[in-house]
Amino acid sequence: MDRDSLYRETFPIKGDDFERGGEVATRVKALLQQLGLPRDVIRRLSIANFEAEMNVVMYAREATLEVLVFPDLIRVQVVDRGPGIADIDWAMQEGHSTATEAMRARGFGAGLGLPNIQRNTDEFEVKSDAGVGTTLRYAVHTTPRPKEG
Ligand SMILES: Nc1ncnc2c1ncn2[C@@H]1O[C@H](COP(=O)(O)OP(=O)(O)O)[C@@H](O)[C@H]1O
Ligand SMILES: [Mg+2]
């Protein structure tokens, strides 16, 4: 189980809402800046949050993005209601996408979102339940850690 977080806040995301797509990532960025976190931590989390948010907009019905602040890391959980991801290994490969032509016309669908989230975070986990939804959990450490091993 997680230790108690110092602070947590939940943000709703609506599927198909391209108008507001990216707003949650922007609001979370402001929150992280208020907390006085290092620029690189904010940058990496903002990339991950934007990609996760846009995946909900494009592929799911709705979601909540929850930010949990711990003394030494920021954890984010994005729990959506939607189709789920049929083949996670496939979806995690760079360039793999089921984006429609309309999504590509908006500049999305390069198939780099999930790999980018993984690359920018210290912990990353994706779970999917077909017909129910997808849960992403990722975290970025806020204090330097000694290398393991
Ligand atoms: N929340 C989600 N619900 C359902 N499918 C998803 C979700 N997120 C990602 N996917 C699937 O994984 C694929 C790869 O996602 P991603 O790497 O972000 O690339 P892109 O968004 O450019 O397609 C998507 O095309 C989609 O098929
Ligand atoms: Mg994406």
Tab-separated table of C-alpha atoms in Angstrom, residues 44-113:
chain	number	residue	atom	x	y	z
A	44	ARG	CA	8.885	15.332	-17.330
A	45	LEU	CA	5.551	15.108	-15.508
A	46	SER	CA	3.965	17.636	-17.852
A	47	ILE	CA	4.961	15.586	-20.899
A	48	ALA	CA	3.533	12.438	-19.300
A	49	ASN	CA	0.337	14.150	-18.154
A	50	PHE	CA	-0.309	15.709	-21.562
A	51	GLU	CA	0.156	12.394	-23.374
A	52	ALA	CA	-2.061	10.550	-20.875
A	53	GLU	CA	-4.725	13.259	-21.046
A	54	MET	CA	-4.806	13.259	-24.862
A	55	ASN	CA	-5.076	9.482	-24.916
A	56	VAL	CA	-8.229	9.791	-22.812
A	57	VAL	CA	-9.574	12.497	-25.150
A	58	MET	CA	-8.873	10.331	-28.209
A	59	TYR	CA	-9.572	6.805	-27.046
A	60	ALA	CA	-11.632	6.724	-23.828
A	61	ARG	CA	-14.986	8.049	-22.600
A	62	GLU	CA	-13.856	9.761	-19.424
A	63	ALA	CA	-11.215	9.589	-16.770
A	64	THR	CA	-9.844	11.021	-13.593
A	65	LEU	CA	-6.212	12.082	-13.340
A	66	GLU	CA	-5.079	12.037	-9.737
A	67	VAL	CA	-1.880	13.672	-8.508
A	68	LEU	CA	-0.394	12.394	-5.254
A	69	VAL	CA	2.420	14.361	-3.689
A	70	PHE	CA	4.884	12.494	-1.464
A	71	PRO	CA	8.021	13.852	0.185
A	72	ASP	CA	10.284	12.236	-2.423
A	73	LEU	CA	8.085	11.624	-5.465
A	74	ILE	CA	5.026	12.699	-7.398
A	75	ARG	CA	2.699	9.889	-8.358
A	76	VAL	CA	-0.013	10.174	-11.027
A	77	GLN	CA	-2.871	7.773	-11.664
A	78	VAL	CA	-5.073	8.080	-14.731
A	79	VAL	CA	-8.094	5.813	-14.490
A	80	ASP	CA	-10.362	5.805	-17.522
A	81	ARG	CA	-13.623	4.244	-18.544
A	82	GLY	CA	-13.324	3.132	-22.148
A	83	PRO	CA	-12.450	0.253	-24.452
A	84	GLY	CA	-9.152	-0.587	-22.769
A	85	ILE	CA	-5.987	-1.396	-24.737
A	86	ALA	CA	-6.301	-4.738	-26.505
A	87	ASP	CA	-2.542	-5.352	-26.840
A	88	ILE	CA	-0.411	-3.317	-24.441
A	89	ASP	CA	2.895	-4.639	-25.835
A	90	TRP	CA	1.836	-3.487	-29.306
A	91	ALA	CA	0.644	-0.102	-28.050
A	92	MET	CA	3.928	0.509	-26.173
A	93	GLN	CA	5.994	0.293	-29.406
A	94	GLU	CA	7.002	3.621	-30.959
A	95	GLY	CA	4.927	4.426	-34.039
A	96	HIS	CA	2.075	2.092	-33.172
A	97	SER	CA	-1.270	3.887	-33.204
A	98	THR	CA	-4.928	3.334	-33.935
A	99	ALA	CA	-5.563	7.069	-34.368
A	100	THR	CA	-8.113	7.986	-37.026
A	101	GLU	CA	-7.429	10.254	-40.008
A	102	ALA	CA	-9.289	13.043	-38.183
A	103	MET	CA	-6.980	12.692	-35.170
A	104	ARG	CA	-3.899	12.686	-37.409
A	105	ALA	CA	-5.194	15.835	-39.103
A	106	ARG	CA	-5.124	17.470	-35.641
A	107	GLY	CA	-1.495	16.476	-35.275
A	108	PHE	CA	-1.993	13.452	-33.025
A	109	GLY	CA	-1.453	9.769	-33.657
A	110	ALA	CA	2.319	9.537	-34.042
A	111	GLY	CA	2.257	6.546	-31.716
A	112	LEU	CA	4.819	8.081	-29.373
A	113	GLY	CA	2.635	8.937	-26.391
